[in-house]
Amino acid sequence: QVQLVESGGGLVQAGGSLSLACVASGNIFSITSMTWYRQAPGRQRELVATISSSGNTNYADSVKGRFTISGDNAKNTVYLQMNSLKPEDTGDYSCNIILKTTTSSVNRSYWGRGTQVTISS
């Protein structure tokens, strides 16, 4: 059984910063990729940033230069540092980790429950 728990959401003013973390626990053998998604009210979920096990990163155009994703495979944790926040960054941020467990060689996708980020103007 694998569980993901996000933390670090909250309410900040535009221009401020927040740091999110997502910790995976359970019978984890190896992590393939870690991704942050967000969903604003009335909108579809969108990819914010992703990092592979080798450290390659990709970002949504809307967050490039402002957000930084990093991972610590030893701690099964992915972080998202968010700077210069804008009201349009408001949403429910959830992490997705693709990994192999100790009981299966197949990559599986796991989701956290999300953490709310609200940016006031």
Short mmCIF file of N, CA and C in Angstrom, two decimals:
data_model
loop_
_atom_site.label_atom_id
_atom_site.label_comp_id
_atom_site.label_asym_id
_atom_site.label_seq_id
_atom_site.Cartn_x
_atom_site.Cartn_y
_atom_site.Cartn_z
N GLN A 1 0.84 -1.18 0.00
CA GLN A 1 0.00 0.00 0.00
C GLN A 1 0.89 1.24 0.00
N VAL A 2 0.57 2.17 -0.89
CA VAL A 2 1.32 3.42 -1.00
C VAL A 2 0.39 4.58 -0.72
N GLN A 3 0.86 5.53 0.05
CA GLN A 3 0.09 6.73 0.33
C GLN A 3 0.92 7.96 0.05
N LEU A 4 0.26 8.99 -0.47
CA LEU A 4 0.89 10.28 -0.72
C LEU A 4 0.18 11.34 0.10
N VAL A 5 0.97 12.17 0.76
CA VAL A 5 0.40 13.23 1.57
C VAL A 5 1.08 14.55 1.21
N GLU A 6 0.24 15.52 0.79
CA GLU A 6 0.76 16.84 0.46
C GLU A 6 0.67 17.77 1.66
N SER A 7 1.52 18.76 1.67
CA SER A 7 1.47 19.78 2.72
C SER A 7 2.01 21.09 2.15
N GLY A 8 1.72 22.18 2.86
CA GLY A 8 2.30 23.46 2.50
C GLY A 8 1.38 24.45 1.83
N GLY A 9 0.15 24.04 1.56
CA GLY A 9 -0.77 24.98 0.95
C GLY A 9 -1.18 26.08 1.92
N GLY A 10 -1.89 27.07 1.41
CA GLY A 10 -2.34 28.14 2.27
C GLY A 10 -2.79 29.35 1.48
N LEU A 11 -2.94 30.45 2.19
CA LEU A 11 -3.39 31.70 1.60
C LEU A 11 -2.26 32.71 1.67
N VAL A 12 -1.89 33.27 0.52
CA VAL A 12 -0.86 34.30 0.47
C VAL A 12 -1.29 35.39 -0.49
N GLN A 13 -0.69 36.54 -0.34
CA GLN A 13 -0.96 37.64 -1.25
C GLN A 13 -0.18 37.47 -2.55
N ALA A 14 -0.70 38.08 -3.59
CA ALA A 14 0.00 38.06 -4.87
C ALA A 14 1.41 38.60 -4.68
N GLY A 15 2.34 37.92 -5.35
CA GLY A 15 3.74 38.29 -5.22
C GLY A 15 4.48 37.49 -4.17
N GLY A 16 3.72 36.78 -3.35
CA GLY A 16 4.33 36.00 -2.29
C GLY A 16 4.81 34.64 -2.76
N SER A 17 5.22 33.83 -1.80
CA SER A 17 5.77 32.51 -2.08
C SER A 17 5.14 31.45 -1.20
N LEU A 18 5.12 30.24 -1.71
CA LEU A 18 4.70 29.08 -0.95
C LEU A 18 5.56 27.90 -1.37
N SER A 19 5.73 26.97 -0.45
CA SER A 19 6.47 25.77 -0.76
C SER A 19 5.61 24.57 -0.42
N LEU A 20 5.40 23.71 -1.39
CA LEU A 20 4.62 22.50 -1.19
C LEU A 20 5.54 21.29 -1.09
N ALA A 21 5.08 20.29 -0.38
CA ALA A 21 5.80 19.03 -0.29
C ALA A 21 4.81 17.88 -0.41
N CYS A 22 5.28 16.80 -0.97
CA CYS A 22 4.46 15.58 -1.11
C CYS A 22 5.34 14.40 -0.72
N VAL A 23 4.92 13.70 0.31
CA VAL A 23 5.69 12.57 0.81
C VAL A 23 4.96 11.28 0.51
N ALA A 24 5.67 10.36 -0.10
CA ALA A 24 5.11 9.05 -0.38
C ALA A 24 5.62 8.05 0.65
N SER A 25 4.73 7.19 1.10
CA SER A 25 5.11 6.17 2.06
C SER A 25 4.50 4.83 1.67
N GLY A 26 5.11 3.77 2.15
CA GLY A 26 4.61 2.44 1.84
C GLY A 26 5.71 1.58 1.26
N ASN A 27 5.30 0.52 0.59
CA ASN A 27 6.27 -0.43 0.06
C ASN A 27 6.81 0.02 -1.30
N ILE A 28 7.58 1.09 -1.27
CA ILE A 28 8.12 1.70 -2.49
C ILE A 28 9.47 1.10 -2.82
N PHE A 29 9.62 0.67 -4.07
CA PHE A 29 10.90 0.14 -4.53
C PHE A 29 11.69 1.20 -5.28
N SER A 30 11.05 1.84 -6.23
CA SER A 30 11.74 2.89 -6.99
C SER A 30 10.71 3.87 -7.56
N ILE A 31 11.14 5.11 -7.72
CA ILE A 31 10.27 6.16 -8.25
C ILE A 31 10.68 6.49 -9.67
N THR A 32 9.71 6.55 -10.55
CA THR A 32 9.98 6.86 -11.95
C THR A 32 9.81 8.35 -12.24
N SER A 33 8.75 8.94 -11.73
CA SER A 33 8.53 10.36 -11.95
C SER A 33 7.62 10.92 -10.86
N MET A 34 7.74 12.23 -10.67
CA MET A 34 6.92 12.93 -9.68
C MET A 34 6.41 14.20 -10.32
N THR A 35 5.11 14.43 -10.17
CA THR A 35 4.46 15.53 -10.89
C THR A 35 3.49 16.26 -9.97
N TRP A 36 3.46 17.57 -10.13
CA TRP A 36 2.45 18.39 -9.47
C TRP A 36 1.40 18.81 -10.50
N TYR A 37 0.14 18.68 -10.11
CA TYR A 37 -0.99 19.13 -10.90
C TYR A 37 -1.77 20.15 -10.08
N ARG A 38 -2.57 20.93 -10.75
CA ARG A 38 -3.48 21.83 -10.04
C ARG A 38 -4.80 21.89 -10.77
N GLN A 39 -5.82 22.19 -10.00
CA GLN A 39 -7.15 22.35 -10.57
C GLN A 39 -7.83 23.55 -9.93
N ALA A 40 -8.16 24.51 -10.76
CA ALA A 40 -8.88 25.68 -10.30
C ALA A 40 -10.38 25.42 -10.42
N PRO A 41 -11.17 26.12 -9.64
CA PRO A 41 -12.63 25.92 -9.71
C PRO A 41 -13.15 26.13 -11.14
N GLY A 42 -13.92 25.16 -11.60
CA GLY A 42 -14.51 25.28 -12.92
C GLY A 42 -13.58 24.99 -14.08
N ARG A 43 -12.36 24.56 -13.77
CA ARG A 43 -11.39 24.30 -14.82
C ARG A 43 -10.87 22.88 -14.72
N GLN A 44 -10.31 22.41 -15.82
CA GLN A 44 -9.74 21.07 -15.82
C GLN A 44 -8.40 21.07 -15.08
N ARG A 45 -8.06 19.90 -14.58
CA ARG A 45 -6.77 19.75 -13.93
C ARG A 45 -5.67 19.93 -14.96
N GLU A 46 -4.61 20.62 -14.56
CA GLU A 46 -3.50 20.86 -15.48
C GLU A 46 -2.18 20.49 -14.81
N LEU A 47 -1.26 20.05 -15.65
CA LEU A 47 0.08 19.74 -15.17
C LEU A 47 0.81 21.03 -14.87
N VAL A 48 1.44 21.08 -13.71
CA VAL A 48 2.21 22.26 -13.32
C VAL A 48 3.69 22.02 -13.57
N ALA A 49 4.20 20.93 -13.03
CA ALA A 49 5.63 20.64 -13.18
C ALA A 49 5.87 19.16 -12.93
N THR A 50 6.87 18.63 -13.59
CA THR A 50 7.19 17.22 -13.42
C THR A 50 8.70 17.04 -13.37
N ILE A 51 9.12 16.00 -12.65
CA ILE A 51 10.54 15.69 -12.56
C ILE A 51 10.71 14.19 -12.67
N SER A 52 11.67 13.78 -13.49
CA SER A 52 11.91 12.36 -13.66
C SER A 52 12.92 11.88 -12.61
N SER A 53 13.10 10.57 -12.57
CA SER A 53 14.05 10.01 -11.62
C SER A 53 15.48 10.46 -11.91
N SER A 54 15.74 10.84 -13.15
CA SER A 54 17.07 11.31 -13.52
C SER A 54 17.25 12.81 -13.30
N GLY A 55 16.17 13.46 -12.89
CA GLY A 55 16.25 14.88 -12.58
C GLY A 55 15.79 15.81 -13.68
N ASN A 56 15.34 15.27 -14.80
CA ASN A 56 14.83 16.12 -15.87
C ASN A 56 13.50 16.73 -15.45
N THR A 57 13.35 18.01 -15.73
CA THR A 57 12.14 18.72 -15.32
C THR A 57 11.42 19.34 -16.51
N ASN A 58 10.13 19.50 -16.34
CA ASN A 58 9.30 20.21 -17.31
C ASN A 58 8.26 21.01 -16.56
N TYR A 59 7.95 22.17 -17.13
CA TYR A 59 7.01 23.08 -16.48
C TYR A 59 5.94 23.55 -17.45
N ALA A 60 4.78 23.85 -16.90
CA ALA A 60 3.77 24.54 -17.69
C ALA A 60 4.31 25.93 -18.03
N ASP A 61 3.97 26.41 -19.20
CA ASP A 61 4.46 27.73 -19.61
C ASP A 61 4.08 28.81 -18.61
N SER A 62 2.93 28.65 -18.00
CA SER A 62 2.40 29.68 -17.09
C SER A 62 3.21 29.81 -15.81
N VAL A 63 4.04 28.81 -15.49
CA VAL A 63 4.79 28.86 -14.24
C VAL A 63 6.30 28.90 -14.44
N LYS A 64 6.74 28.81 -15.68
CA LYS A 64 8.18 28.82 -15.95
C LYS A 64 8.81 30.10 -15.41
N GLY A 65 9.94 29.91 -14.73
CA GLY A 65 10.64 31.06 -14.16
C GLY A 65 10.14 31.45 -12.78
N ARG A 66 9.01 30.90 -12.37
CA ARG A 66 8.46 31.24 -11.05
C ARG A 66 8.42 30.03 -10.11
N PHE A 67 8.17 28.86 -10.67
CA PHE A 67 8.06 27.64 -9.86
C PHE A 67 9.28 26.75 -10.09
N THR A 68 9.66 26.03 -9.05
CA THR A 68 10.76 25.07 -9.15
C THR A 68 10.35 23.76 -8.51
N ILE A 69 10.44 22.69 -9.27
CA ILE A 69 10.16 21.36 -8.74
C ILE A 69 11.47 20.67 -8.41
N SER A 70 11.48 19.96 -7.32
CA SER A 70 12.66 19.19 -6.94
C SER A 70 12.20 17.91 -6.26
N GLY A 71 13.07 16.94 -6.27
CA GLY A 71 12.71 15.68 -5.66
C GLY A 71 13.83 15.11 -4.83
N ASP A 72 13.46 14.34 -3.84
CA ASP A 72 14.43 13.64 -3.00
C ASP A 72 13.99 12.17 -2.99
N ASN A 73 14.60 11.39 -3.88
CA ASN A 73 14.17 10.00 -3.99
C ASN A 73 14.45 9.21 -2.72
N ALA A 74 15.49 9.58 -2.01
CA ALA A 74 15.81 8.88 -0.77
C ALA A 74 14.72 9.07 0.28
N LYS A 75 14.06 10.23 0.21
CA LYS A 75 12.98 10.53 1.15
C LYS A 75 11.61 10.34 0.53
N ASN A 76 11.58 9.90 -0.75
CA ASN A 76 10.31 9.70 -1.45
C ASN A 76 9.45 10.96 -1.39
N THR A 77 10.10 12.09 -1.63
CA THR A 77 9.44 13.37 -1.48
C THR A 77 9.66 14.24 -2.71
N VAL A 78 8.62 14.95 -3.10
CA VAL A 78 8.72 15.93 -4.17
C VAL A 78 8.27 17.28 -3.63
N TYR A 79 8.99 18.32 -4.04
CA TYR A 79 8.72 19.66 -3.57
C TYR A 79 8.33 20.56 -4.74
N LEU A 80 7.60 21.60 -4.41
CA LEU A 80 7.29 22.63 -5.40
C LEU A 80 7.45 23.98 -4.73
N GLN A 81 8.48 24.70 -5.13
CA GLN A 81 8.70 26.05 -4.63
C GLN A 81 8.02 27.01 -5.59
N MET A 82 7.11 27.81 -5.05
CA MET A 82 6.32 28.71 -5.88
C MET A 82 6.60 30.15 -5.46
N ASN A 83 7.15 30.91 -6.39
CA ASN A 83 7.46 32.32 -6.14
C ASN A 83 6.66 33.22 -7.06
N SER A 84 6.64 34.49 -6.72
CA SER A 84 5.92 35.49 -7.53
C SER A 84 4.51 35.01 -7.86
N LEU A 85 3.82 34.56 -6.84
CA LEU A 85 2.50 33.95 -7.05
C LEU A 85 1.48 34.97 -7.55
N LYS A 86 0.57 34.47 -8.37
CA LYS A 86 -0.48 35.29 -8.98
C LYS A 86 -1.84 34.73 -8.60
N PRO A 87 -2.87 35.54 -8.62
CA PRO A 87 -4.21 35.03 -8.31
C PRO A 87 -4.59 33.84 -9.18
N GLU A 88 -4.13 33.81 -10.41
CA GLU A 88 -4.47 32.70 -11.30
C GLU A 88 -3.75 31.40 -10.94
N ASP A 89 -2.85 31.46 -9.97
CA ASP A 89 -2.22 30.23 -9.46
C ASP A 89 -3.10 29.52 -8.43
N THR A 90 -4.19 30.16 -8.06
CA THR A 90 -5.10 29.57 -7.08
C THR A 90 -5.64 28.24 -7.59
N GLY A 91 -5.68 27.26 -6.69
CA GLY A 91 -6.22 25.97 -7.06
C GLY A 91 -5.89 24.91 -6.04
N ASP A 92 -6.39 23.72 -6.32
CA ASP A 92 -6.06 22.56 -5.49
C ASP A 92 -4.87 21.86 -6.13
N TYR A 93 -3.79 21.80 -5.40
CA TYR A 93 -2.55 21.23 -5.93
C TYR A 93 -2.40 19.80 -5.41
N SER A 94 -2.24 18.89 -6.33
CA SER A 94 -2.07 17.50 -5.94
C SER A 94 -0.82 16.91 -6.61
N CYS A 95 -0.25 15.95 -5.94
CA CYS A 95 0.94 15.32 -6.50
C CYS A 95 0.60 13.94 -7.04
N ASN A 96 1.33 13.58 -8.06
CA ASN A 96 1.20 12.27 -8.67
C ASN A 96 2.59 11.66 -8.76
N ILE A 97 2.73 10.46 -8.28
CA ILE A 97 4.02 9.78 -8.35
C ILE A 97 3.83 8.44 -9.04
N ILE A 98 4.68 8.21 -10.02
CA ILE A 98 4.68 6.92 -10.71
C ILE A 98 5.85 6.13 -10.17
N LEU A 99 5.56 4.95 -9.67
CA LEU A 99 6.60 4.20 -8.99
C LEU A 99 6.35 2.70 -9.10
N LYS A 100 7.39 1.99 -8.72
CA LYS A 100 7.28 0.54 -8.60
C LYS A 100 7.29 0.19 -7.11
N THR A 101 6.46 -0.74 -6.75
CA THR A 101 6.46 -1.20 -5.36
C THR A 101 7.39 -2.40 -5.22
N THR A 102 7.57 -2.81 -3.99
CA THR A 102 8.44 -3.97 -3.73
C THR A 102 7.81 -5.27 -4.17
N THR A 103 6.53 -5.24 -4.50
CA THR A 103 5.83 -6.47 -4.86
C THR A 103 5.45 -6.54 -6.33
N SER A 104 5.83 -5.51 -7.11
CA SER A 104 5.47 -5.52 -8.52
C SER A 104 6.51 -4.75 -9.33
N SER A 105 6.82 -5.26 -10.52
CA SER A 105 7.78 -4.59 -11.40
C SER A 105 7.09 -3.64 -12.36
N VAL A 106 5.78 -3.48 -12.22
CA VAL A 106 5.01 -2.62 -13.10
C VAL A 106 4.89 -1.23 -12.48
N ASN A 107 5.13 -0.20 -13.31
CA ASN A 107 4.92 1.17 -12.82
C ASN A 107 3.45 1.41 -12.53
N ARG A 108 3.17 2.00 -11.40
CA ARG A 108 1.79 2.36 -11.06
C ARG A 108 1.74 3.82 -10.67
N SER A 109 0.57 4.41 -10.84
CA SER A 109 0.36 5.84 -10.58
C SER A 109 -0.40 6.02 -9.28
N TYR A 110 0.12 6.89 -8.44
CA TYR A 110 -0.52 7.17 -7.16
C TYR A 110 -0.74 8.68 -7.02
N TRP A 111 -1.85 9.02 -6.34
CA TRP A 111 -2.23 10.41 -6.18
C TRP A 111 -2.38 10.77 -4.71
N GLY A 112 -2.00 12.01 -4.41
CA GLY A 112 -2.31 12.55 -3.11
C GLY A 112 -3.71 13.16 -3.13
N ARG A 113 -4.15 13.59 -1.97
CA ARG A 113 -5.51 14.13 -1.87
C ARG A 113 -5.58 15.61 -2.19
N GLY A 114 -4.42 16.26 -2.24
CA GLY A 114 -4.39 17.67 -2.62
C GLY A 114 -4.25 18.62 -1.46
N THR A 115 -3.74 19.79 -1.78
CA THR A 115 -3.64 20.87 -0.80
C THR A 115 -4.05 22.17 -1.49
N GLN A 116 -4.83 22.97 -0.80
CA GLN A 116 -5.38 24.18 -1.41
C GLN A 116 -4.39 25.33 -1.35
N VAL A 117 -4.25 25.99 -2.48
CA VAL A 117 -3.43 27.19 -2.59
C VAL A 117 -4.33 28.33 -3.05
N THR A 118 -4.36 29.39 -2.27
CA THR A 118 -5.20 30.54 -2.60
C THR A 118 -4.34 31.79 -2.61
N ILE A 119 -4.38 32.50 -3.73
CA ILE A 119 -3.60 33.73 -3.88
C ILE A 119 -4.56 34.91 -3.97
N SER A 120 -4.42 35.81 -3.04
CA SER A 120 -5.29 36.99 -3.03
C SER A 120 -4.63 38.14 -3.79
N SER A 121 -5.46 38.94 -4.43
CA SER A 121 -4.93 40.06 -5.23
C SER A 121 -4.78 41.32 -4.40
#
